[in-house]
Short mmCIF file of C-alpha atoms in Angstrom, two decimals:
data_model
loop_
_atom_site.label_atom_id
_atom_site.label_comp_id
_atom_site.label_asym_id
_atom_site.label_seq_id
_atom_site.Cartn_x
_atom_site.Cartn_y
_atom_site.Cartn_z
CA VAL A 246 -71.50 41.33 31.19
CA GLN A 247 -72.33 37.87 32.19
CA SER A 248 -70.12 36.36 29.47
CA LEU A 249 -66.35 36.42 28.86
CA LEU A 250 -64.99 39.27 27.26
CA VAL A 251 -61.54 39.32 26.10
CA SER A 252 -59.51 41.73 23.69
CA VAL A 253 -56.77 40.46 21.55
CA SER A 254 -54.10 42.33 19.71
CA PRO A 255 -53.09 41.74 15.85
CA CYS A 256 -50.43 39.55 16.79
CA GLY A 257 -52.83 37.32 19.02
CA GLU A 258 -51.85 38.60 22.49
CA ILE A 259 -54.26 39.19 25.21
CA LEU A 260 -54.71 43.03 26.09
CA SER A 261 -57.59 42.57 28.43
CA MET A 262 -60.41 40.41 30.25
CA ASN A 263 -63.20 41.39 32.15
CA ARG A 264 -64.23 40.05 35.67
CA GLU A 265 -66.39 37.13 34.34
CA ALA A 266 -63.35 35.92 32.21
CA GLU A 267 -61.31 35.80 35.24
CA LYS A 268 -64.03 33.96 37.22
CA ILE A 269 -64.01 31.30 34.81
CA THR A 270 -60.50 30.73 33.75
CA GLY A 271 -59.12 31.39 37.22
CA TYR A 272 -56.62 33.76 36.15
CA SER A 273 -56.26 37.35 36.71
CA GLN A 274 -55.95 39.93 34.22
CA GLN A 275 -52.38 40.95 35.04
CA GLU A 276 -51.41 37.29 34.77
CA VAL A 277 -52.55 36.96 31.32
CA VAL A 278 -51.97 40.29 29.40
CA GLY A 279 -49.38 39.77 27.07
CA LYS A 280 -49.63 35.79 26.67
CA TYR A 281 -50.90 34.35 23.40
CA TRP A 282 -54.86 33.61 23.56
CA VAL A 283 -54.80 30.27 22.42
CA ASP A 284 -52.75 29.27 25.36
CA VAL A 285 -54.91 30.76 28.07
CA LEU A 286 -58.30 30.34 26.13
CA LEU A 287 -57.87 26.97 24.46
CA SER A 288 -57.00 23.44 25.79
CA PRO A 289 -53.64 21.93 24.17
CA GLU A 290 -55.55 19.30 22.08
CA GLU A 291 -57.88 22.09 20.43
CA ARG A 292 -55.60 24.91 19.96
CA GLN A 293 -54.17 24.02 16.47
CA ASP A 294 -57.52 23.36 14.88
CA ASN A 295 -59.09 26.68 16.07
CA GLN A 296 -56.16 28.58 15.35
CA ARG A 297 -56.36 27.85 11.73
CA ARG A 298 -60.07 28.49 12.06
CA VAL A 299 -59.37 32.12 12.92
CA SER A 300 -56.43 32.24 10.26
CA VAL A 301 -59.03 31.28 7.42
CA ALA A 302 -61.57 33.80 8.65
CA LEU A 303 -59.00 36.56 8.66
CA LYS A 304 -57.69 35.38 5.15
CA ASN A 305 -61.11 35.66 4.04
CA LYS A 306 -61.71 39.07 5.58
CA SER A 307 -64.43 37.87 7.38
CA HIS A 308 -65.97 40.29 10.15
CA ASP A 309 -66.42 37.50 12.97
CA VAL A 310 -65.83 33.72 13.81
CA ASN A 311 -67.83 31.41 15.94
CA PHE A 312 -66.61 28.23 17.47
CA GLN A 313 -66.77 25.96 20.42
CA ALA A 314 -63.95 25.04 22.29
CA SER A 315 -62.62 23.56 25.86
CA LEU A 316 -61.03 25.71 28.06
CA LEU A 317 -58.66 24.46 31.07
CA THR A 318 -58.98 26.65 34.13
CA ARG A 319 -56.13 27.20 36.51
CA ALA A 320 -57.50 24.75 38.76
CA GLY A 321 -57.35 22.09 35.69
CA GLU A 322 -60.91 22.06 35.37
CA ARG A 323 -62.29 21.74 32.05
CA ARG A 324 -65.03 24.01 30.88
CA ILE A 325 -67.05 24.43 27.44
CA ILE A 326 -66.97 27.85 25.69
CA ASP A 327 -69.09 29.05 23.03
CA TRP A 328 -66.74 31.90 21.43
CA HIS A 329 -67.92 34.55 18.92
CA GLY A 330 -64.88 36.60 17.65
CA SER A 331 -65.49 39.96 15.96
CA PHE A 332 -62.57 41.35 14.09
CA ARG A 333 -61.89 45.19 14.78
CA THR A 334 -59.52 47.28 12.44
CA ASN A 335 -57.95 50.37 12.93
CA ILE A 336 -59.27 50.80 16.94
CA GLU A 337 -56.74 52.53 19.09
CA LYS A 338 -54.52 52.72 16.20
CA GLY A 339 -54.57 49.21 15.29
CA GLN A 340 -53.68 47.90 18.80
CA VAL A 341 -56.92 45.82 19.12
CA GLY A 342 -57.12 43.19 16.55
CA TRP A 343 -60.51 41.53 17.58
CA VAL A 344 -62.68 40.89 20.49
CA LEU A 345 -63.62 37.42 21.92
CA PHE A 346 -67.26 37.17 23.65
CA GLY A 347 -67.70 33.63 25.29
CA ILE A 348 -70.57 32.00 26.91
CA ASP A 349 -69.77 29.27 29.53
CA LYS A 350 -72.07 26.19 28.21
CA THR A 351 -70.63 23.70 30.56
CA GLU A 352 -73.54 23.10 32.83
CA GLN A 353 -75.98 23.12 29.88
CA ILE A 354 -74.04 20.63 27.81
CA ASN A 355 -73.50 18.20 31.05
CA THR A 356 -77.11 18.39 31.87
CA ASP A 357 -78.06 17.65 28.13
CA ARG A 358 -75.42 14.76 28.21
CA THR A 359 -77.12 13.54 31.29
CA LEU A 360 -80.45 13.84 29.95
CA ASN A 361 -79.60 12.05 26.74
CA GLN A 362 -77.72 9.33 28.70
CA ALA A 363 -81.13 8.95 30.85
CA VAL A 364 -83.23 9.01 27.87
CA ALA A 365 -81.00 6.20 26.14
CA LYS A 366 -81.01 4.07 29.43
CA TRP A 367 -84.70 4.46 29.54
CA GLU A 368 -85.04 3.19 25.86
CA GLN A 369 -82.93 0.45 26.74
CA ILE A 370 -85.02 -0.36 29.94
CA PHE A 371 -88.32 -0.02 28.03
CA ILE A 372 -86.98 -2.25 25.04
CA ALA A 373 -86.02 -4.91 27.75
CA ILE A 374 -89.27 -5.04 29.58
CA GLN A 375 -90.61 -8.48 29.28
CA ASP A 376 -94.16 -7.66 29.41
CA PRO A 377 -95.99 -5.50 26.91
CA ALA A 378 -95.54 -1.86 27.43
CA LEU A 379 -96.71 1.13 25.74
CA ILE A 380 -96.16 4.84 25.81
CA VAL A 381 -99.58 6.84 25.04
CA SER A 382 -100.71 10.37 24.84
CA ALA A 383 -103.65 11.79 26.85
CA ASP A 384 -105.90 11.27 23.53
CA SER A 385 -104.71 7.33 23.69
CA LYS A 386 -102.70 7.57 20.59
CA ILE A 387 -99.85 4.91 20.85
CA LEU A 388 -96.51 7.06 20.66
CA ASP A 389 -94.10 4.03 21.35
CA ALA A 390 -94.40 0.25 22.14
CA ASN A 391 -91.66 -2.51 22.95
CA SER A 392 -91.24 -5.50 21.50
CA ALA A 393 -92.98 -7.51 23.98
CA THR A 394 -96.36 -5.71 22.94
CA LEU A 395 -95.55 -6.26 19.10
CA THR A 396 -95.12 -9.94 19.99
CA ALA A 397 -98.32 -10.08 22.04
CA ALA A 398 -100.17 -8.22 19.47
CA ARG A 399 -98.81 -10.11 16.59
CA LYS A 400 -98.28 -6.90 14.62
CA THR A 401 -95.28 -4.98 12.90
CA ARG A 402 -94.22 -1.81 14.88
CA GLU A 403 -95.86 0.25 11.83
CA GLU A 404 -99.09 -1.59 12.57
CA VAL A 405 -99.31 -0.45 16.27
CA VAL A 406 -97.17 3.01 16.77
CA GLY A 407 -99.57 5.94 15.90
CA ARG A 408 -102.69 3.94 16.18
CA GLN A 409 -105.58 4.47 18.93
CA LEU A 410 -104.97 2.32 21.81
CA CYS A 411 -108.48 0.88 21.72
CA ARG A 412 -107.92 -0.39 18.22
CA ILE A 413 -105.02 -2.18 19.15
CA LEU A 414 -105.76 -3.57 22.61
CA HIS A 415 -109.33 -4.02 22.03
CA GLY A 416 -109.80 -4.48 18.31
CA GLY A 417 -112.07 -1.31 18.08
CA ARG A 418 -115.24 -0.59 19.45
CA LYS A 419 -118.83 0.25 18.51
CA ALA A 420 -119.62 3.60 16.97
CA GLN A 421 -120.58 6.35 19.54
CA LYS A 422 -119.25 4.26 22.49
CA ARG A 423 -116.49 5.12 24.33
CA CYS A 424 -113.73 2.87 25.63
CA PRO A 425 -113.31 2.41 29.51
CA LEU A 426 -109.53 2.10 29.13
CA GLU A 427 -109.28 5.15 27.17
CA GLU A 428 -111.47 6.99 29.57
CA PHE A 429 -108.92 6.01 32.34
CA VAL A 430 -105.97 7.16 30.09
CA ARG A 431 -107.49 10.54 29.54
CA SER A 432 -108.39 11.09 33.60
CA GLY A 433 -104.32 11.31 34.05
CA LYS A 434 -104.99 9.04 37.37
CA ALA A 435 -102.73 6.05 37.90
CA ARG A 436 -104.79 2.74 37.88
CA ILE A 437 -104.30 -1.05 38.13
CA ILE A 438 -107.03 -3.03 36.37
CA GLU A 439 -107.48 -6.79 35.70
CA THR A 440 -108.94 -7.04 32.26
CA GLU A 441 -108.85 -9.10 29.08
CA LEU A 442 -107.11 -7.48 26.11
CA PRO A 443 -108.27 -9.26 22.72
CA GLY A 444 -105.66 -7.50 20.99
CA LEU A 445 -102.94 -8.98 23.09
CA HIS A 446 -104.60 -12.50 23.16
CA GLY A 447 -105.05 -12.78 26.85
CA GLN A 448 -105.82 -11.68 30.22
CA TYR A 449 -103.87 -9.25 31.99
CA MET A 450 -102.86 -7.32 34.85
CA LEU A 451 -102.66 -3.44 33.31
CA THR A 452 -100.87 -1.02 35.18
CA ILE A 453 -101.50 2.84 33.83
CA SER A 454 -98.85 5.29 35.10
CA PRO A 455 -99.25 8.99 34.08
CA PHE A 456 -95.90 10.87 33.67
CA LEU A 457 -94.87 13.97 35.75
CA PRO A 458 -96.45 17.12 34.13
CA GLU A 459 -93.11 18.42 32.99
CA GLN A 460 -92.52 15.50 31.26
CA GLY A 461 -95.38 15.99 29.07
CA ASP A 462 -99.07 14.81 29.01
CA ILE A 463 -98.30 11.33 28.57
CA ARG A 464 -98.88 7.65 30.02
CA LEU A 465 -97.04 4.22 30.40
CA LEU A 466 -98.92 1.05 30.43
CA VAL A 467 -97.48 -1.95 31.11
CA ALA A 468 -99.57 -5.13 30.71
CA ARG A 469 -98.54 -8.21 33.03
CA ASP A 470 -99.93 -11.42 31.64
CA LEU A 471 -101.93 -13.38 34.43
CA SER A 472 -100.78 -16.84 35.18
CA ASP A 473 -103.03 -20.03 36.00
CA GLU A 474 -102.42 -19.32 39.62
CA GLU A 475 -103.30 -15.70 39.75
CA LEU A 476 -106.52 -16.48 37.72
CA SER A 477 -107.54 -19.15 40.05
CA ARG A 478 -107.00 -16.70 42.98
CA ALA A 479 -109.10 -14.06 41.33
CA GLU A 480 -111.59 -16.86 40.28
CA GLN A 481 -111.98 -17.58 44.07
CA MET A 482 -112.41 -14.18 44.69
CA ARG A 483 -115.39 -13.98 42.49
CA ALA A 484 -116.85 -17.05 43.66
CA ALA A 485 -117.22 -15.68 47.20
CA GLN A 486 -118.71 -12.51 45.52
CA LEU A 487 -121.17 -14.66 43.81
CA ALA A 488 -121.86 -16.59 47.10
CA SER A 489 -122.69 -13.41 48.67
CA ILE A 490 -125.15 -12.37 46.10
CA GLY A 491 -126.51 -15.97 45.95
CA GLU A 492 -127.31 -15.77 49.74
CA LEU A 493 -129.11 -12.23 49.04
CA ALA A 494 -131.13 -13.90 45.66
CA ALA A 495 -132.32 -16.70 47.77
CA GLY A 496 -133.93 -14.37 50.37
CA ILE A 497 -135.54 -12.17 47.53
CA ALA A 498 -136.73 -15.29 45.85
CA HIS A 499 -138.09 -16.63 49.01
CA GLU A 500 -140.10 -13.20 49.47
CA ILE A 501 -141.33 -13.28 45.92
CA ASN A 502 -142.49 -16.91 45.61
CA ASN A 503 -145.47 -16.66 48.27
CA PRO A 504 -147.12 -13.25 47.22
CA ILE A 505 -146.62 -14.19 43.52
CA ASN A 506 -148.41 -17.70 43.99
CA GLY A 507 -150.85 -15.76 45.70
CA ILE A 508 -151.42 -13.47 42.92
CA ILE A 509 -151.65 -16.55 40.19
CA ASN A 510 -154.15 -18.30 42.38
CA PHE A 511 -156.34 -15.43 42.73
CA ALA A 512 -156.38 -14.48 39.29
CA GLN A 513 -156.84 -18.29 38.22
CA LEU A 514 -159.80 -17.77 40.47
CA LEU A 515 -161.39 -14.87 38.84
CA LEU A 516 -160.78 -16.18 35.40
CA ASP A 517 -162.74 -19.53 36.66
CA ASP A 518 -165.68 -17.07 37.67
CA LEU A 519 -166.07 -16.01 34.33
CA GLY A 520 -167.05 -19.51 33.01
CA ASP A 521 -167.74 -19.55 29.35
CA ASP A 522 -167.33 -15.89 28.84
CA ASP A 523 -163.84 -16.24 28.66
CA SER A 524 -163.06 -14.00 25.52
CA THR A 525 -163.95 -10.74 27.06
CA THR A 526 -160.93 -8.18 27.87
CA SER A 527 -161.22 -8.84 31.78
CA ALA A 528 -160.29 -12.50 30.53
CA GLU A 529 -157.65 -11.62 28.57
CA ILE A 530 -155.97 -9.64 31.33
CA LEU A 531 -156.36 -12.18 33.70
CA ARG A 532 -154.64 -14.70 31.43
CA ARG A 533 -151.84 -12.27 31.02
CA ILE A 534 -151.60 -11.74 34.86
CA ILE A 535 -151.25 -15.46 35.18
CA SER A 536 -148.55 -15.93 32.41
CA GLU A 537 -146.56 -13.03 33.93
CA GLY A 538 -146.82 -14.38 37.37
CA VAL A 539 -145.64 -17.84 36.06
CA ARG A 540 -142.52 -15.89 34.43
CA ILE A 541 -141.77 -14.40 37.92
CA GLY A 542 -142.24 -17.57 39.44
CA SER A 543 -139.82 -19.08 37.04
CA ILE A 544 -137.19 -16.25 37.58
CA ALA A 545 -137.54 -16.72 41.43
CA HIS A 546 -137.02 -20.61 41.08
CA LYS A 547 -133.96 -19.88 38.93
CA LEU A 548 -132.46 -17.61 41.70
CA LEU A 549 -132.89 -20.42 43.96
CA ASP A 550 -131.02 -22.81 41.93
CA PHE A 551 -128.41 -20.15 41.67
CA ALA A 552 -128.37 -19.48 45.32
CA ARG A 553 -128.32 -23.11 46.72
CA GLY A 554 -125.82 -25.69 45.94
CA GLN A 555 -127.71 -28.88 44.38
CA GLU A 556 -126.58 -32.51 45.24
CA VAL A 557 -124.28 -33.47 42.34
CA GLU A 558 -123.75 -36.94 41.17
CA PHE A 559 -120.86 -37.53 39.28
CA GLU A 560 -120.26 -40.30 36.78
CA ALA A 561 -117.94 -40.89 33.69
CA VAL A 562 -119.55 -39.66 30.59
CA GLU A 563 -118.36 -39.03 27.12
CA LEU A 564 -118.26 -35.55 25.94
CA ASN A 565 -119.46 -36.49 22.61
CA GLN A 566 -122.71 -37.82 24.69
CA ILE A 567 -123.35 -34.63 26.13
CA VAL A 568 -122.88 -32.84 22.87
CA ASP A 569 -125.06 -35.24 20.90
CA ASN A 570 -127.99 -34.92 23.68
CA CYS A 571 -127.78 -31.30 23.45
CA LEU A 572 -127.99 -30.89 19.74
CA ALA A 573 -131.02 -33.29 19.70
CA LEU A 574 -132.83 -30.81 21.58
CA ILE A 575 -131.56 -27.55 19.93
CA GLY A 576 -130.39 -28.98 16.46
CA HIS A 577 -133.91 -28.46 15.01
CA GLN A 578 -133.86 -24.78 15.71
CA LEU A 579 -130.10 -24.22 14.69
CA LYS A 580 -131.03 -25.96 11.43
CA LYS A 581 -134.05 -23.84 11.04
CA ASP A 582 -131.84 -20.71 11.40
CA GLY A 583 -129.37 -21.87 8.80
CA ILE A 584 -126.46 -22.63 11.36
CA VAL A 585 -124.04 -25.04 10.86
CA VAL A 586 -122.58 -27.13 13.59
CA GLU A 587 -119.21 -28.58 13.10
CA ILE A 588 -118.13 -31.18 15.38
CA ASP A 589 -114.28 -32.25 16.11
CA ILE A 590 -114.32 -34.44 19.15
CA SER A 591 -112.21 -37.45 18.72
CA ARG A 592 -113.75 -40.57 20.17
CA GLN A 593 -110.58 -41.72 21.56
CA LEU A 594 -110.67 -38.84 24.36
CA PRO A 595 -111.05 -40.08 27.73
CA GLU A 596 -114.51 -39.62 29.54
CA VAL A 597 -114.90 -36.88 31.79
CA PHE A 598 -116.05 -37.09 35.45
CA CYS A 599 -119.00 -34.88 36.09
CA SER A 600 -122.72 -34.59 36.29
CA LYS A 601 -124.23 -35.23 32.67
CA GLN A 602 -127.38 -33.60 33.35
CA GLN A 603 -125.90 -30.34 34.68
CA MET A 604 -123.36 -30.29 31.86
CA GLU A 605 -125.98 -30.45 29.17
CA GLN A 606 -127.64 -27.64 30.97
CA VAL A 607 -124.55 -25.53 30.59
CA LEU A 608 -123.95 -26.55 27.23
CA LEU A 609 -127.35 -25.88 26.21
CA ASN A 610 -127.28 -22.47 27.40
CA ILE A 611 -123.98 -22.05 25.18
CA PHE A 612 -125.71 -22.99 22.15
CA SER A 613 -128.49 -20.87 23.01
CA ASN A 614 -126.38 -17.75 23.45
CA ALA A 615 -124.24 -18.69 20.24
CA ARG A 616 -127.56 -19.09 18.17
CA TYR A 617 -128.73 -15.61 19.25
CA ALA A 618 -125.48 -13.93 18.27
CA LEU A 619 -125.18 -15.51 14.78
CA ASN A 620 -128.92 -14.60 14.12
CA LYS A 621 -128.11 -11.10 15.31
CA LYS A 622 -125.11 -10.68 12.93
CA TYR A 623 -126.60 -12.85 10.02
CA LYS A 624 -130.00 -12.38 8.88
CA LYS A 625 -129.81 -14.73 6.02
CA ALA A 626 -127.65 -18.08 5.48
CA ASP A 627 -123.91 -17.39 5.45
CA PRO A 628 -120.79 -19.47 5.24
CA LYS A 629 -119.84 -17.99 8.55
CA LYS A 630 -123.09 -18.73 10.14
CA LYS A 631 -121.77 -21.56 12.27
CA ILE A 632 -120.77 -23.01 15.37
CA THR A 633 -117.60 -25.07 15.72
CA VAL A 634 -117.28 -27.61 18.75
CA SER A 635 -113.89 -29.28 19.79
CA ALA A 636 -112.17 -31.03 22.66
CA THR A 637 -108.51 -31.43 23.68
CA ARG A 638 -106.59 -32.79 26.37
CA ILE A 639 -105.16 -30.38 28.80
CA LEU A 640 -103.51 -29.97 32.40
CA HIS A 641 -105.18 -28.01 34.83
CA ASN A 642 -103.55 -27.62 38.18
CA GLY A 643 -101.53 -30.62 37.36
CA ASN A 644 -104.61 -32.69 36.61
CA PRO A 645 -105.99 -34.01 33.48
CA TYR A 646 -108.65 -32.73 31.87
CA LEU A 647 -110.52 -32.05 28.92
CA ALA A 648 -111.50 -28.76 27.30
CA LEU A 649 -114.45 -28.23 25.24
CA THR A 650 -114.47 -25.29 23.31
CA VAL A 651 -117.42 -23.67 21.29
CA ILE A 652 -117.03 -20.90 19.01
CA ASP A 653 -119.61 -18.82 17.16
CA TYR A 654 -118.68 -16.48 14.56
CA GLY A 655 -121.46 -13.87 15.74
CA THR A 656 -121.69 -10.61 17.17
CA GLY A 657 -119.07 -10.89 19.83
CA ILE A 658 -118.96 -9.01 23.02
CA GLU A 659 -117.85 -5.48 23.58
CA HIS A 660 -114.88 -5.62 25.55
CA ASP A 661 -116.24 -3.24 28.61
CA LEU A 662 -118.94 -5.70 29.07
CA MET A 663 -116.77 -8.98 29.70
CA GLU A 664 -116.10 -8.58 33.30
CA ARG A 665 -119.86 -8.62 33.94
CA LEU A 666 -120.57 -11.54 31.79
CA PHE A 667 -121.22 -13.80 35.11
CA ASP A 668 -123.00 -11.24 36.98
CA PRO A 669 -126.46 -12.41 38.05
CA PHE A 670 -128.96 -10.51 35.93
CA PHE A 671 -126.63 -9.03 33.71
CA SER A 672 -127.44 -9.76 29.96
CA THR A 673 -126.36 -8.37 26.98
CA LYS A 674 -129.61 -8.93 25.24
CA PRO A 675 -132.17 -6.22 24.81
CA LYS A 676 -134.75 -6.11 27.69
CA GLY A 677 -137.17 -8.70 27.79
CA GLU A 678 -134.95 -11.38 25.74
CA GLY A 679 -133.04 -12.52 28.72
CA THR A 680 -133.02 -12.77 32.53
CA GLY A 681 -129.17 -12.51 32.89
CA LEU A 682 -129.10 -15.62 34.75
CA GLY A 683 -127.92 -18.08 32.16
CA LEU A 684 -124.09 -17.79 32.43
CA SER A 685 -123.90 -17.09 36.20
CA ILE A 686 -125.87 -20.55 36.97
CA SER A 687 -123.69 -22.03 34.16
CA HIS A 688 -120.43 -20.83 35.89
CA GLY A 689 -121.84 -22.03 39.48
CA LEU A 690 -122.76 -25.52 37.63
CA VAL A 691 -118.93 -25.86 36.26
CA GLN A 692 -117.50 -24.87 39.32
CA ASP A 693 -119.72 -27.75 40.84
CA ASN A 694 -118.07 -30.02 38.74
CA ASN A 695 -114.70 -29.18 39.54
CA GLY A 696 -114.36 -27.50 36.22
CA PHE A 697 -113.70 -24.03 34.77
CA LEU A 698 -115.27 -21.71 32.50
CA ARG A 699 -113.46 -19.28 30.01
CA VAL A 700 -114.74 -16.72 28.02
CA ARG A 701 -112.79 -14.89 25.15
CA SER A 702 -114.27 -12.59 22.53
CA GLU A 703 -113.52 -10.17 20.04
CA PHE A 704 -116.59 -7.59 19.38
CA GLY A 705 -117.75 -8.06 16.00
CA GLU A 706 -115.81 -11.15 15.11
CA TYR A 707 -116.32 -14.25 17.56
CA THR A 708 -116.88 -15.67 20.99
CA THR A 709 -115.10 -18.62 22.48
CA LEU A 710 -116.29 -20.34 25.38
CA THR A 711 -114.20 -23.16 26.85
CA VAL A 712 -115.53 -25.56 29.44
CA GLY A 713 -113.00 -27.45 31.41
CA LEU A 714 -113.74 -30.99 33.04
CA PRO A 715 -111.70 -33.44 34.73
CA THR A 716 -111.08 -36.78 33.41
CA GLN A 717 -111.07 -38.39 36.99
CA HIS A 718 -112.47 -37.63 40.31
CA ILE A 719 -110.88 -34.95 42.07
CA ALA A 720 -111.51 -34.59 45.83
CA GLY A 721 -111.70 -31.44 47.62
CA GLY A 722 -114.74 -29.70 46.16
CA ALA A 723 -115.63 -27.44 43.11
CA ASN A 724 -113.37 -24.22 43.74
CA GLU A 725 -110.42 -25.36 41.76
CA GLY A 726 -111.38 -23.62 38.56
CA TYR A 727 -110.82 -20.28 36.98
CA MET A 728 -112.05 -18.19 34.00
CA GLU A 729 -110.76 -15.60 31.34
CA SER A 730 -113.27 -12.73 31.41
#
């Protein structure tokens, strides 16, 4: 028998004990026979209470009694024993009063205690983590979140725990589309990604750590807010990548330019040969060839603009002047679409030091994208069909800047597309409606002007683009900016 087995007489004296009882207590059977059971099997401080418990059971004519008690071994070690006492009358002519069966629970209790202490310590660490931290299941349900998460999300615990990860960190996703973050969580692999988390209102370095299999199919997510310095470093890496793409683009553009000019010229010659008979199907096809050739040539020209840096002439200029010039060009289209433009730029702000022409090009591209997003969301007039433009003073890398912010309340941008916004030829518009070069070129132009370009968006709600420009000349080139994307 792997449990302690002790027989006790009606007067409470030990009659016998098995080998397991000898092993646990450290006493031999000969040493304890005739001794009162509480003196051997119970620690001094627990004897009175447990003896009373047994007496009550006998008085109530119970057949058994169960209790847990400490036992002091011969060596002074404390063991925790679960006892089951079974009363036996008229056994061996009344010689045996009852039998005690005991199971040593010491190791299990110590293990449970250690585990509880570890869990309590983990909970304290989890709560004390200064960065947002979440525990999520394999299907991306949030099981727990620390206070830093609640602060960053600006939500209560009840609004976070039990919700889907994408809903809290990204604000949701389009129907039938998968969230890449939830796919990472589902894979069960450790991963570190740099990403914007609109639900936490910032750019983060997100670490996904799966727990050990025996700990359950859960993951720990810790989001570290990226500082300006880290964002600048990431921007420099992206600038290097774009420079490599630019060299490739320049080569492709040169290769395209010569044959496309030949195609356009030959098509024009054939069209001229038709003379007055230019209403035929052949003439229409030739005109389409010329039109598409011109479009290809325009793309090639944009590629060259993207690839090679242009000479930039900086001047002091008011932001209001740049905005007004852009609205003079695009204002009629905005008004026709029912889009209201609200401008809040103080005339007391200092001038920015930049290329006025390039910044007008950047702002025109931003207005054009905002117009497209608003028209896609609102087919008719709506109070929310508007663009707000504002400016404020900031310090960037220790230098005085003005941040020009343009917000549209259109379709927003899906979170899984944010990191590709500045990639050449990447467009969120349907095929044929955009070249995918607008933001890439704008990003390069802003950098050439010692500025930075940030994009923030919540899908279905808004998109914010911020252009930061210095208010004084900055020596050392253009690679001082950073973006959030």
